[in-house]
PDB file of N, CA and C in Angstrom:
ATOM      1  N   GLN A   1       5.243  16.516  10.933  1.00  0.00           N
ATOM      2  CA  GLN A   1       4.175  15.998  10.087  1.00  0.00           C
ATOM      3  C   GLN A   1       4.741  15.046   9.045  1.00  0.00           C
ATOM      4  N   VAL A   2       3.881  14.143   8.607  1.00  0.00           N
ATOM      5  CA  VAL A   2       4.251  13.153   7.599  1.00  0.00           C
ATOM      6  C   VAL A   2       3.250  13.256   6.451  1.00  0.00           C
ATOM      7  N   GLN A   3       3.768  13.277   5.244  1.00  0.00           N
ATOM      8  CA  GLN A   3       2.902  13.307   4.064  1.00  0.00           C
ATOM      9  C   GLN A   3       3.153  12.055   3.231  1.00  0.00           C
ATOM     10  N   LEU A   4       2.057  11.457   2.793  1.00  0.00           N
ATOM     11  CA  LEU A   4       2.123  10.255   1.964  1.00  0.00           C
ATOM     12  C   LEU A   4       1.253  10.492   0.737  1.00  0.00           C
ATOM     13  N   VAL A   5       1.822  10.289  -0.436  1.00  0.00           N
ATOM     14  CA  VAL A   5       1.094  10.527  -1.681  1.00  0.00           C
ATOM     15  C   VAL A   5       1.163   9.274  -2.543  1.00  0.00           C
ATOM     16  N   GLU A   6      -0.016   8.703  -2.819  1.00  0.00           N
ATOM     17  CA  GLU A   6      -0.086   7.491  -3.631  1.00  0.00           C
ATOM     18  C   GLU A   6      -0.227   7.835  -5.114  1.00  0.00           C
ATOM     19  N   SER A   7       0.251   6.935  -5.942  1.00  0.00           N
ATOM     20  CA  SER A   7       0.081   7.061  -7.390  1.00  0.00           C
ATOM     21  C   SER A   7       0.109   5.669  -8.003  1.00  0.00           C
ATOM     22  N   GLY A   8      -0.337   5.583  -9.263  1.00  0.00           N
ATOM     23  CA  GLY A   8      -0.236   4.326  -9.995  1.00  0.00           C
ATOM     24  C   GLY A   8      -1.512   3.522 -10.098  1.00  0.00           C
ATOM     25  N   GLY A   9      -2.585   4.007  -9.519  1.00  0.00           N
ATOM     26  CA  GLY A   9      -3.838   3.271  -9.598  1.00  0.00           C
ATOM     27  C   GLY A   9      -4.479   3.414 -10.971  1.00  0.00           C
ATOM     28  N   GLY A  10      -5.654   2.814 -11.113  1.00  0.00           N
ATOM     29  CA  GLY A  10      -6.377   2.918 -12.374  1.00  0.00           C
ATOM     30  C   GLY A  10      -7.244   1.713 -12.646  1.00  0.00           C
ATOM     31  N   LEU A  11      -7.583   1.554 -13.910  1.00  0.00           N
ATOM     32  CA  LEU A  11      -8.453   0.470 -14.366  1.00  0.00           C
ATOM     33  C   LEU A  11      -7.617  -0.571 -15.094  1.00  0.00           C
ATOM     34  N   VAL A  12      -7.810  -1.827 -14.735  1.00  0.00           N
ATOM     35  CA  VAL A  12      -7.062  -2.912 -15.363  1.00  0.00           C
ATOM     36  C   VAL A  12      -7.972  -4.120 -15.485  1.00  0.00           C
ATOM     37  N   GLN A  13      -7.723  -4.945 -16.480  1.00  0.00           N
ATOM     38  CA  GLN A  13      -8.502  -6.166 -16.635  1.00  0.00           C
ATOM     39  C   GLN A  13      -8.013  -7.242 -15.681  1.00  0.00           C
ATOM     40  N   ALA A  14      -8.899  -8.134 -15.339  1.00  0.00           N
ATOM     41  CA  ALA A  14      -8.531  -9.257 -14.490  1.00  0.00           C
ATOM     42  C   ALA A  14      -7.366 -10.014 -15.125  1.00  0.00           C
ATOM     43  N   GLY A  15      -6.410 -10.382 -14.270  1.00  0.00           N
ATOM     44  CA  GLY A  15      -5.196 -11.036 -14.742  1.00  0.00           C
ATOM     45  C   GLY A  15      -4.053 -10.091 -15.019  1.00  0.00           C
ATOM     46  N   GLY A  16      -4.354  -8.801 -15.048  1.00  0.00           N
ATOM     47  CA  GLY A  16      -3.330  -7.801 -15.320  1.00  0.00           C
ATOM     48  C   GLY A  16      -2.550  -7.406 -14.080  1.00  0.00           C
ATOM     49  N   SER A  17      -1.711  -6.382 -14.251  1.00  0.00           N
ATOM     50  CA  SER A  17      -0.831  -5.928 -13.173  1.00  0.00           C
ATOM     51  C   SER A  17      -0.886  -4.414 -13.030  1.00  0.00           C
ATOM     52  N   LEU A  18      -0.618  -3.966 -11.831  1.00  0.00           N
ATOM     53  CA  LEU A  18      -0.440  -2.544 -11.531  1.00  0.00           C
ATOM     54  C   LEU A  18       0.646  -2.423 -10.482  1.00  0.00           C
ATOM     55  N   ARG A  19       1.327  -1.298 -10.483  1.00  0.00           N
ATOM     56  CA  ARG A  19       2.268  -1.004  -9.404  1.00  0.00           C
ATOM     57  C   ARG A  19       1.870   0.316  -8.764  1.00  0.00           C
ATOM     58  N   LEU A  20       1.560   0.255  -7.495  1.00  0.00           N
ATOM     59  CA  LEU A  20       1.258   1.457  -6.735  1.00  0.00           C
ATOM     60  C   LEU A  20       2.538   1.991  -6.095  1.00  0.00           C
ATOM     61  N   SER A  21       2.630   3.306  -6.030  1.00  0.00           N
ATOM     62  CA  SER A  21       3.756   3.964  -5.380  1.00  0.00           C
ATOM     63  C   SER A  21       3.237   4.866  -4.270  1.00  0.00           C
ATOM     64  N   CYS A  22       4.013   4.991  -3.224  1.00  0.00           N
ATOM     65  CA  CYS A  22       3.687   5.879  -2.109  1.00  0.00           C
ATOM     66  C   CYS A  22       4.933   6.687  -1.786  1.00  0.00           C
ATOM     67  N   ALA A  23       4.892   7.962  -2.123  1.00  0.00           N
ATOM     68  CA  ALA A  23       6.018   8.853  -1.855  1.00  0.00           C
ATOM     69  C   ALA A  23       5.845   9.477  -0.479  1.00  0.00           C
ATOM     70  N   ALA A  24       6.844   9.299   0.365  1.00  0.00           N
ATOM     71  CA  ALA A  24       6.783   9.799   1.735  1.00  0.00           C
ATOM     72  C   ALA A  24       7.654  11.038   1.895  1.00  0.00           C
ATOM     73  N   SER A  25       7.189  11.981   2.699  1.00  0.00           N
ATOM     74  CA  SER A  25       7.980  13.168   3.000  1.00  0.00           C
ATOM     75  C   SER A  25       7.633  13.643   4.406  1.00  0.00           C
ATOM     76  N   GLY A  26       8.455  14.563   4.901  1.00  0.00           N
ATOM     77  CA  GLY A  26       8.229  15.083   6.238  1.00  0.00           C
ATOM     78  C   GLY A  26       9.055  14.358   7.276  1.00  0.00           C
ATOM     79  N   ARG A  27       8.554  14.273   8.489  1.00  0.00           N
ATOM     80  CA  ARG A  27       9.291  13.718   9.618  1.00  0.00           C
ATOM     81  C   ARG A  27       9.165  12.189   9.632  1.00  0.00           C
ATOM     82  N   ILE A  28       9.783  11.569   8.656  1.00  0.00           N
ATOM     83  CA  ILE A  28       9.693  10.124   8.506  1.00  0.00           C
ATOM     84  C   ILE A  28      11.025   9.588   8.020  1.00  0.00           C
ATOM     85  N   PHE A  29      11.374   8.419   8.535  1.00  0.00           N
ATOM     86  CA  PHE A  29      12.520   7.694   8.027  1.00  0.00           C
ATOM     87  C   PHE A  29      11.998   6.479   7.284  1.00  0.00           C
ATOM     88  N   MET A  30      12.685   6.083   6.264  1.00  0.00           N
ATOM     89  CA  MET A  30      12.207   4.963   5.461  1.00  0.00           C
ATOM     90  C   MET A  30      12.329   3.642   6.208  1.00  0.00           C
ATOM     91  N   THR A  31      12.912   3.661   7.398  1.00  0.00           N
ATOM     92  CA  THR A  31      12.922   2.453   8.210  1.00  0.00           C
ATOM     93  C   THR A  31      11.659   2.342   9.057  1.00  0.00           C
ATOM     94  N   ASN A  32      10.824   3.361   9.050  1.00  0.00           N
ATOM     95  CA  ASN A  32       9.555   3.258   9.775  1.00  0.00           C
ATOM     96  C   ASN A  32       8.684   2.183   9.131  1.00  0.00           C
ATOM     97  N   PRO A  33       7.924   1.465   9.937  1.00  0.00           N
ATOM     98  CA  PRO A  33       6.988   0.497   9.355  1.00  0.00           C
ATOM     99  C   PRO A  33       6.003   1.195   8.419  1.00  0.00           C
ATOM    100  N   MET A  34       5.739   0.573   7.297  1.00  0.00           N
ATOM    101  CA  MET A  34       4.808   1.139   6.323  1.00  0.00           C
ATOM    102  C   MET A  34       3.998   0.017   5.698  1.00  0.00           C
ATOM    103  N   GLY A  35       2.954   0.391   4.981  1.00  0.00           N
ATOM    104  CA  GLY A  35       2.161  -0.652   4.362  1.00  0.00           C
ATOM    105  C   GLY A  35       1.027  -0.096   3.520  1.00  0.00           C
ATOM    106  N   TRP A  36       0.198  -1.029   3.092  1.00  0.00           N
ATOM    107  CA  TRP A  36      -0.954  -0.701   2.258  1.00  0.00           C
ATOM    108  C   TRP A  36      -2.201  -1.371   2.807  1.00  0.00           C
ATOM    109  N   SER A  37      -3.296  -0.618   2.781  1.00  0.00           N
ATOM    110  CA  SER A  37      -4.594  -1.177   3.126  1.00  0.00           C
ATOM    111  C   SER A  37      -5.544  -0.898   1.972  1.00  0.00           C
ATOM    112  N   CYS A  38      -6.637  -1.649   1.923  1.00  0.00           N
ATOM    113  CA  CYS A  38      -7.620  -1.489   0.850  1.00  0.00           C
ATOM    114  C   CYS A  38      -9.018  -1.416   1.446  1.00  0.00           C
ATOM    115  N   GLN A  39      -9.811  -0.504   0.911  1.00  0.00           N
ATOM    116  CA  GLN A  39     -11.215  -0.430   1.286  1.00  0.00           C
ATOM    117  C   GLN A  39     -12.052  -0.744   0.050  1.00  0.00           C
ATOM    118  N   ALA A  40     -12.616  -1.937   0.037  1.00  0.00           N
ATOM    119  CA  ALA A  40     -13.473  -2.342  -1.073  1.00  0.00           C
ATOM    120  C   ALA A  40     -14.845  -1.708  -0.892  1.00  0.00           C
ATOM    121  N   PRO A  41     -15.604  -1.593  -1.968  1.00  0.00           N
ATOM    122  CA  PRO A  41     -16.934  -0.984  -1.880  1.00  0.00           C
ATOM    123  C   PRO A  41     -17.807  -1.678  -0.840  1.00  0.00           C
ATOM    124  N   GLY A  42     -18.360  -0.889   0.087  1.00  0.00           N
ATOM    125  CA  GLY A  42     -19.250  -1.425   1.103  1.00  0.00           C
ATOM    126  C   GLY A  42     -18.578  -2.196   2.213  1.00  0.00           C
ATOM    127  N   LYS A  43     -17.241  -2.167   2.259  1.00  0.00           N
ATOM    128  CA  LYS A  43     -16.514  -2.919   3.278  1.00  0.00           C
ATOM    129  C   LYS A  43     -15.598  -2.008   4.075  1.00  0.00           C
ATOM    130  N   GLN A  44     -15.106  -2.553   5.190  1.00  0.00           N
ATOM    131  CA  GLN A  44     -14.149  -1.797   6.007  1.00  0.00           C
ATOM    132  C   GLN A  44     -12.753  -1.860   5.377  1.00  0.00           C
ATOM    133  N   ARG A  45     -11.941  -0.900   5.744  1.00  0.00           N
ATOM    134  CA  ARG A  45     -10.560  -0.886   5.292  1.00  0.00           C
ATOM    135  C   ARG A  45      -9.817  -2.069   5.915  1.00  0.00           C
ATOM    136  N   GLU A  46      -9.064  -2.788   5.095  1.00  0.00           N
ATOM    137  CA  GLU A  46      -8.341  -3.971   5.563  1.00  0.00           C
ATOM    138  C   GLU A  46      -6.878  -3.910   5.148  1.00  0.00           C
ATOM    139  N   LEU A  47      -6.032  -4.466   6.005  1.00  0.00           N
ATOM    140  CA  LEU A  47      -4.609  -4.529   5.702  1.00  0.00           C
ATOM    141  C   LEU A  47      -4.364  -5.432   4.497  1.00  0.00           C
ATOM    142  N   VAL A  48      -3.501  -4.987   3.596  1.00  0.00           N
ATOM    143  CA  VAL A  48      -3.103  -5.789   2.437  1.00  0.00           C
ATOM    144  C   VAL A  48      -1.668  -6.266   2.578  1.00  0.00           C
ATOM    145  N   ALA A  49      -0.766  -5.331   2.873  1.00  0.00           N
ATOM    146  CA  ALA A  49       0.655  -5.688   2.955  1.00  0.00           C
ATOM    147  C   ALA A  49       1.349  -4.735   3.906  1.00  0.00           C
ATOM    148  N   HIS A  50       2.386  -5.258   4.575  1.00  0.00           N
ATOM    149  CA  HIS A  50       3.104  -4.470   5.580  1.00  0.00           C
ATOM    150  C   HIS A  50       4.599  -4.779   5.464  1.00  0.00           C
ATOM    151  N   ILE A  51       5.401  -3.732   5.627  1.00  0.00           N
ATOM    152  CA  ILE A  51       6.852  -3.923   5.667  1.00  0.00           C
ATOM    153  C   ILE A  51       7.359  -3.313   6.960  1.00  0.00           C
ATOM    154  N   SER A  52       8.087  -4.104   7.731  1.00  0.00           N
ATOM    155  CA  SER A  52       8.520  -3.659   9.053  1.00  0.00           C
ATOM    156  C   SER A  52       9.767  -2.785   8.953  1.00  0.00           C
ATOM    157  N   SER A  53      10.174  -2.261  10.104  1.00  0.00           N
ATOM    158  CA  SER A  53      11.371  -1.430  10.139  1.00  0.00           C
ATOM    159  C   SER A  53      12.600  -2.248   9.744  1.00  0.00           C
ATOM    160  N   GLY A  54      12.562  -3.552   9.991  1.00  0.00           N
ATOM    161  CA  GLY A  54      13.685  -4.411   9.623  1.00  0.00           C
ATOM    162  C   GLY A  54      13.607  -4.946   8.210  1.00  0.00           C
ATOM    163  N   GLY A  55      12.510  -4.633   7.512  1.00  0.00           N
ATOM    164  CA  GLY A  55      12.381  -5.059   6.124  1.00  0.00           C
ATOM    165  C   GLY A  55      11.587  -6.335   5.912  1.00  0.00           C
ATOM    166  N   SER A  56      11.149  -6.951   6.999  1.00  0.00           N
ATOM    167  CA  SER A  56      10.329  -8.153   6.821  1.00  0.00           C
ATOM    168  C   SER A  56       8.941  -7.752   6.348  1.00  0.00           C
ATOM    169  N   THR A  57       8.315  -8.645   5.608  1.00  0.00           N
ATOM    170  CA  THR A  57       7.019  -8.334   5.003  1.00  0.00           C
ATOM    171  C   THR A  57       5.970  -9.356   5.411  1.00  0.00           C
ATOM    172  N   ASN A  58       4.731  -8.908   5.420  1.00  0.00           N
ATOM    173  CA  ASN A  58       3.634  -9.850   5.559  1.00  0.00           C
ATOM    174  C   ASN A  58       2.436  -9.352   4.777  1.00  0.00           C
ATOM    175  N   TYR A  59       1.585 -10.306   4.427  1.00  0.00           N
ATOM    176  CA  TYR A  59       0.481 -10.054   3.516  1.00  0.00           C
ATOM    177  C   TYR A  59      -0.789 -10.717   4.028  1.00  0.00           C
ATOM    178  N   THR A  60      -1.915 -10.129   3.652  1.00  0.00           N
ATOM    179  CA  THR A  60      -3.159 -10.823   3.916  1.00  0.00           C
ATOM    180  C   THR A  60      -3.232 -12.049   3.003  1.00  0.00           C
ATOM    181  N   ASP A  61      -3.914 -13.084   3.449  1.00  0.00           N
ATOM    182  CA  ASP A  61      -3.891 -14.357   2.739  1.00  0.00           C
ATOM    183  C   ASP A  61      -4.334 -14.230   1.281  1.00  0.00           C
ATOM    184  N   SER A  62      -5.295 -13.377   1.005  1.00  0.00           N
ATOM    185  CA  SER A  62      -5.870 -13.318  -0.338  1.00  0.00           C
ATOM    186  C   SER A  62      -4.905 -12.786  -1.391  1.00  0.00           C
ATOM    187  N   VAL A  63      -3.812 -12.140  -0.976  1.00  0.00           N
ATOM    188  CA  VAL A  63      -2.885 -11.575  -1.964  1.00  0.00           C
ATOM    189  C   VAL A  63      -1.529 -12.259  -1.950  1.00  0.00           C
ATOM    190  N   LYS A  64      -1.327 -13.205  -1.056  1.00  0.00           N
ATOM    191  CA  LYS A  64      -0.038 -13.886  -0.991  1.00  0.00           C
ATOM    192  C   LYS A  64       0.274 -14.560  -2.325  1.00  0.00           C
ATOM    193  N   GLY A  65       1.510 -14.370  -2.784  1.00  0.00           N
ATOM    194  CA  GLY A  65       1.921 -14.933  -4.063  1.00  0.00           C
ATOM    195  C   GLY A  65       1.578 -14.062  -5.254  1.00  0.00           C
ATOM    196  N   ARG A  66       0.773 -13.021  -5.047  1.00  0.00           N
ATOM    197  CA  ARG A  66       0.381 -12.133  -6.152  1.00  0.00           C
ATOM    198  C   ARG A  66       0.898 -10.710  -5.956  1.00  0.00           C
ATOM    199  N   PHE A  67       0.919 -10.246  -4.724  1.00  0.00           N
ATOM    200  CA  PHE A  67       1.348  -8.874  -4.414  1.00  0.00           C
ATOM    201  C   PHE A  67       2.709  -8.890  -3.730  1.00  0.00           C
ATOM    202  N   THR A  68       3.484  -7.844  -3.990  1.00  0.00           N
ATOM    203  CA  THR A  68       4.782  -7.695  -3.340  1.00  0.00           C
ATOM    204  C   THR A  68       4.960  -6.261  -2.882  1.00  0.00           C
ATOM    205  N   ILE A  69       5.272  -6.094  -1.609  1.00  0.00           N
ATOM    206  CA  ILE A  69       5.574  -4.761  -1.082  1.00  0.00           C
ATOM    207  C   ILE A  69       7.085  -4.598  -1.015  1.00  0.00           C
ATOM    208  N   SER A  70       7.545  -3.403  -1.354  1.00  0.00           N
ATOM    209  CA  SER A  70       8.989  -3.129  -1.307  1.00  0.00           C
ATOM    210  C   SER A  70       9.182  -1.638  -1.081  1.00  0.00           C
ATOM    211  N   ARG A  71      10.415  -1.250  -0.789  1.00  0.00           N
ATOM    212  CA  ARG A  71      10.669   0.183  -0.644  1.00  0.00           C
ATOM    213  C   ARG A  71      12.029   0.543  -1.197  1.00  0.00           C
ATOM    214  N   ASP A  72      12.116   1.768  -1.659  1.00  0.00           N
ATOM    215  CA  ASP A  72      13.361   2.343  -2.165  1.00  0.00           C
ATOM    216  C   ASP A  72      13.694   3.495  -1.232  1.00  0.00           C
ATOM    217  N   ASN A  73      14.634   3.255  -0.331  1.00  0.00           N
ATOM    218  CA  ASN A  73      14.954   4.277   0.667  1.00  0.00           C
ATOM    219  C   ASN A  73      15.503   5.548   0.035  1.00  0.00           C
ATOM    220  N   ALA A  74      16.248   5.412  -1.043  1.00  0.00           N
ATOM    221  CA  ALA A  74      16.827   6.586  -1.689  1.00  0.00           C
ATOM    222  C   ALA A  74      15.748   7.506  -2.261  1.00  0.00           C
ATOM    223  N   LYS A  75      14.631   6.905  -2.654  1.00  0.00           N
ATOM    224  CA  LYS A  75      13.533   7.688  -3.223  1.00  0.00           C
ATOM    225  C   LYS A  75      12.423   7.947  -2.217  1.00  0.00           C
ATOM    226  N   SER A  76      12.604   7.466  -0.990  1.00  0.00           N
ATOM    227  CA  SER A  76      11.569   7.618   0.048  1.00  0.00           C
ATOM    228  C   SER A  76      10.213   7.152  -0.460  1.00  0.00           C
ATOM    229  N   THR A  77      10.213   6.002  -1.098  1.00  0.00           N
ATOM    230  CA  THR A  77       9.001   5.502  -1.740  1.00  0.00           C
ATOM    231  C   THR A  77       8.786   4.038  -1.391  1.00  0.00           C
ATOM    232  N   VAL A  78       7.546   3.712  -1.143  1.00  0.00           N
ATOM    233  CA  VAL A  78       7.128   2.327  -0.932  1.00  0.00           C
ATOM    234  C   VAL A  78       6.246   1.916  -2.111  1.00  0.00           C
ATOM    235  N   TYR A  79       6.434   0.691  -2.564  1.00  0.00           N
ATOM    236  CA  TYR A  79       5.707   0.199  -3.718  1.00  0.00           C
ATOM    237  C   TYR A  79       4.822  -0.992  -3.343  1.00  0.00           C
ATOM    238  N   LEU A  80       3.778  -1.171  -4.133  1.00  0.00           N
ATOM    239  CA  LEU A  80       2.983  -2.391  -4.049  1.00  0.00           C
ATOM    240  C   LEU A  80       2.808  -2.902  -5.475  1.00  0.00           C
ATOM    241  N   GLN A  81       3.537  -3.960  -5.794  1.00  0.00           N
ATOM    242  CA  GLN A  81       3.403  -4.592  -7.100  1.00  0.00           C
ATOM    243  C   GLN A  81       2.263  -5.588  -7.017  1.00  0.00           C
ATOM    244  N   MET A  82       1.272  -5.401  -7.865  1.00  0.00           N
ATOM    245  CA  MET A  82       0.076  -6.246  -7.843  1.00  0.00           C
ATOM    246  C   MET A  82      -0.017  -7.001  -9.166  1.00  0.00           C
ATOM    247  N   ASN A  83       0.107  -8.298  -9.103  1.00  0.00           N
ATOM    248  CA  ASN A  83       0.029  -9.157 -10.288  1.00  0.00           C
ATOM    249  C   ASN A  83      -1.193 -10.071 -10.197  1.00  0.00           C
ATOM    250  N   SER A  84      -1.558 -10.632 -11.338  1.00  0.00           N
ATOM    251  CA  SER A  84      -2.694 -11.569 -11.394  1.00  0.00           C
ATOM    252  C   SER A  84      -3.915 -10.982 -10.689  1.00  0.00           C
ATOM    253  N   LEU A  85      -4.224  -9.751 -11.014  1.00  0.00           N
ATOM    254  CA  LEU A  85      -5.296  -9.047 -10.317  1.00  0.00           C
ATOM    255  C   LEU A  85      -6.642  -9.714 -10.559  1.00  0.00           C
ATOM    256  N   LYS A  86      -7.474  -9.657  -9.515  1.00  0.00           N
ATOM    257  CA  LYS A  86      -8.809 -10.228  -9.548  1.00  0.00           C
ATOM    258  C   LYS A  86      -9.838  -9.118  -9.317  1.00  0.00           C
ATOM    259  N   THR A  87     -11.061  -9.372  -9.746  1.00  0.00           N
ATOM    260  CA  THR A  87     -12.092  -8.349  -9.563  1.00  0.00           C
ATOM    261  C   THR A  87     -12.282  -8.003  -8.087  1.00  0.00           C
ATOM    262  N   GLU A  88     -12.044  -8.965  -7.207  1.00  0.00           N
ATOM    263  CA  GLU A  88     -12.206  -8.698  -5.771  1.00  0.00           C
ATOM    264  C   GLU A  88     -11.086  -7.841  -5.188  1.00  0.00           C
ATOM    265  N   ASP A  89     -10.055  -7.537  -5.981  1.00  0.00           N
ATOM    266  CA  ASP A  89      -9.007  -6.613  -5.540  1.00  0.00           C
ATOM    267  C   ASP A  89      -9.428  -5.154  -5.714  1.00  0.00           C
ATOM    268  N   THR A  90     -10.570  -4.929  -6.338  1.00  0.00           N
ATOM    269  CA  THR A  90     -11.063  -3.575  -6.556  1.00  0.00           C
ATOM    270  C   THR A  90     -11.277  -2.855  -5.238  1.00  0.00           C
ATOM    271  N   GLY A  91     -10.852  -1.597  -5.191  1.00  0.00           N
ATOM    272  CA  GLY A  91     -11.058  -0.789  -4.001  1.00  0.00           C
ATOM    273  C   GLY A  91     -10.176   0.436  -4.004  1.00  0.00           C
ATOM    274  N   VAL A  92     -10.257   1.181  -2.922  1.00  0.00           N
ATOM    275  CA  VAL A  92      -9.368   2.317  -2.726  1.00  0.00           C
ATOM    276  C   VAL A  92      -8.200   1.837  -1.868  1.00  0.00           C
ATOM    277  N   TYR A  93      -7.010   2.042  -2.373  1.00  0.00           N
ATOM    278  CA  TYR A  93      -5.798   1.597  -1.688  1.00  0.00           C
ATOM    279  C   TYR A  93      -5.158   2.784  -0.983  1.00  0.00           C
ATOM    280  N   TYR A  94      -4.854   2.578   0.295  1.00  0.00           N
ATOM    281  CA  TYR A  94      -4.262   3.613   1.123  1.00  0.00           C
ATOM    282  C   TYR A  94      -2.875   3.180   1.583  1.00  0.00           C
ATOM    283  N   CYS A  95      -1.935   4.061   1.445  1.00  0.00           N
ATOM    284  CA  CYS A  95      -0.614   3.859   2.011  1.00  0.00           C
ATOM    285  C   CYS A  95      -0.623   4.371   3.454  1.00  0.00           C
ATOM    286  N   TYR A  96       0.118   3.713   4.332  1.00  0.00           N
ATOM    287  CA  TYR A  96       0.230   4.211   5.694  1.00  0.00           C
ATOM    288  C   TYR A  96       1.675   4.107   6.168  1.00  0.00           C
ATOM    289  N   ALA A  97       1.974   4.887   7.185  1.00  0.00           N
ATOM    290  CA  ALA A  97       3.280   4.832   7.844  1.00  0.00           C
ATOM    291  C   ALA A  97       3.061   4.986   9.345  1.00  0.00           C
ATOM    292  N   ILE A  98       3.860   4.298  10.116  1.00  0.00           N
ATOM    293  CA  ILE A  98       3.765   4.377  11.574  1.00  0.00           C
ATOM    294  C   ILE A  98       5.020   5.067  12.087  1.00  0.00           C
ATOM    295  N   VAL A  99       4.830   6.247  12.636  1.00  0.00           N
ATOM    296  CA  VAL A  99       5.940   7.075  13.087  1.00  0.00           C
ATOM    297  C   VAL A  99       5.703   7.445  14.543  1.00  0.00           C
ATOM    298  N   TRP A 100       6.610   7.002  15.423  1.00  0.00           N
ATOM    299  CA  TRP A 100       6.474   7.246  16.867  1.00  0.00           C
ATOM    300  C   TRP A 100       5.095   6.842  17.365  1.00  0.00           C
ATOM    301  N   GLY A 101       4.613   5.708  16.880  1.00  0.00           N
ATOM    302  CA  GLY A 101       3.353   5.165  17.359  1.00  0.00           C
ATOM    303  C   GLY A 101       2.114   5.779  16.736  1.00  0.00           C
ATOM    304  N   ILE A 102       2.274   6.730  15.854  1.00  0.00           N
ATOM    305  CA  ILE A 102       1.142   7.370  15.185  1.00  0.00           C
ATOM    306  C   ILE A 102       1.053   6.837  13.758  1.00  0.00           C
ATOM    307  N   GLN A 103      -0.145   6.469  13.357  1.00  0.00           N
ATOM    308  CA  GLN A 103      -0.343   5.952  12.006  1.00  0.00           C
ATOM    309  C   GLN A 103      -0.842   7.079  11.108  1.00  0.00           C
ATOM    310  N   TYR A 104      -0.075   7.348  10.081  1.00  0.00           N
ATOM    311  CA  TYR A 104      -0.428   8.352   9.088  1.00  0.00           C
ATOM    312  C   TYR A 104      -0.931   7.655   7.821  1.00  0.00           C
ATOM    313  N   TRP A 105      -1.847   8.331   7.126  1.00  0.00           N
ATOM    314  CA  TRP A 105      -2.452   7.756   5.928  1.00  0.00           C
ATOM    315  C   TRP A 105      -2.313   8.684   4.739  1.00  0.00           C
ATOM    316  N   GLY A 106      -2.184   8.088   3.560  1.00  0.00           N
ATOM    317  CA  GLY A 106      -2.282   8.857   2.343  1.00  0.00           C
ATOM    318  C   GLY A 106      -3.750   9.111   2.015  1.00  0.00           C
ATOM    319  N   GLN A 107      -3.973   9.799   0.905  1.00  0.00           N
ATOM    320  CA  GLN A 107      -5.336  10.178   0.542  1.00  0.00           C
ATOM    321  C   GLN A 107      -6.092   9.041  -0.143  1.00  0.00           C
ATOM    322  N   GLY A 108      -5.383   8.012  -0.547  1.00  0.00           N
ATOM    323  CA  GLY A 108      -6.020   6.869  -1.188  1.00  0.00           C
ATOM    324  C   GLY A 108      -6.024   6.994  -2.700  1.00  0.00           C
ATOM    325  N   ILE A 109      -6.014   5.831  -3.360  1.00  0.00           N
ATOM    326  CA  ILE A 109      -6.043   5.813  -4.816  1.00  0.00           C
ATOM    327  C   ILE A 109      -6.899   4.632  -5.271  1.00  0.00           C
ATOM    328  N   GLN A 110      -7.685   4.876  -6.302  1.00  0.00           N
ATOM    329  CA  GLN A 110      -8.634   3.874  -6.776  1.00  0.00           C
ATOM    330  C   GLN A 110      -7.949   2.845  -7.665  1.00  0.00           C
ATOM    331  N   VAL A 111      -8.264   1.584  -7.389  1.00  0.00           N
ATOM    332  CA  VAL A 111      -7.877   0.475  -8.264  1.00  0.00           C
ATOM    333  C   VAL A 111      -9.161  -0.256  -8.646  1.00  0.00           C
ATOM    334  N   THR A 112      -9.398  -0.378  -9.934  1.00  0.00           N
ATOM    335  CA  THR A 112     -10.589  -1.074 -10.425  1.00  0.00           C
ATOM    336  C   THR A 112     -10.153  -2.201 -11.351  1.00  0.00           C
ATOM    337  N   VAL A 113     -10.586  -3.409 -11.016  1.00  0.00           N
ATOM    338  CA  VAL A 113     -10.241  -4.581 -11.832  1.00  0.00           C
ATOM    339  C   VAL A 113     -11.529  -5.061 -12.498  1.00  0.00           C
ATOM    340  N   SER A 114     -11.530  -5.031 -13.823  1.00  0.00           N
ATOM    341  CA  SER A 114     -12.722  -5.428 -14.569  1.00  0.00           C
ATOM    342  C   SER A 114     -12.614  -6.877 -15.027  1.00  0.00           C
ATOM    343  N   SER A 115     -13.768  -7.505 -15.179  1.00  0.00           N
ATOM    344  CA  SER A 115     -13.781  -8.918 -15.589  1.00  0.00           C
ATOM    345  C   SER A 115     -13.714  -9.063 -17.093  1.00  0.00           C
TER     346      SER A 115
END
């Protein structure tokens, strides 16, 4: 089993920053592909950022240049640094990991960006 626990969400004004953390435990290696998705109110969950097993990253177009995904293997943690936040970034952010072809999800954490 794989457990993913997100932290760091909250309320921030537009233009501000937040850093989300995802602590991984269980049958997972930090070289497994991991990432973040967001479910905005009334919308489907969408990919935000992904980090591959080799460390390469990719982002959805709307966050390029503002968000950065990274990981600390020693802490078994993946981060999402979110800068220049916009009201449209509001949503529930979910961490995921892909282990042996199975996608595991965290419980999600709320991010609210006010105008």
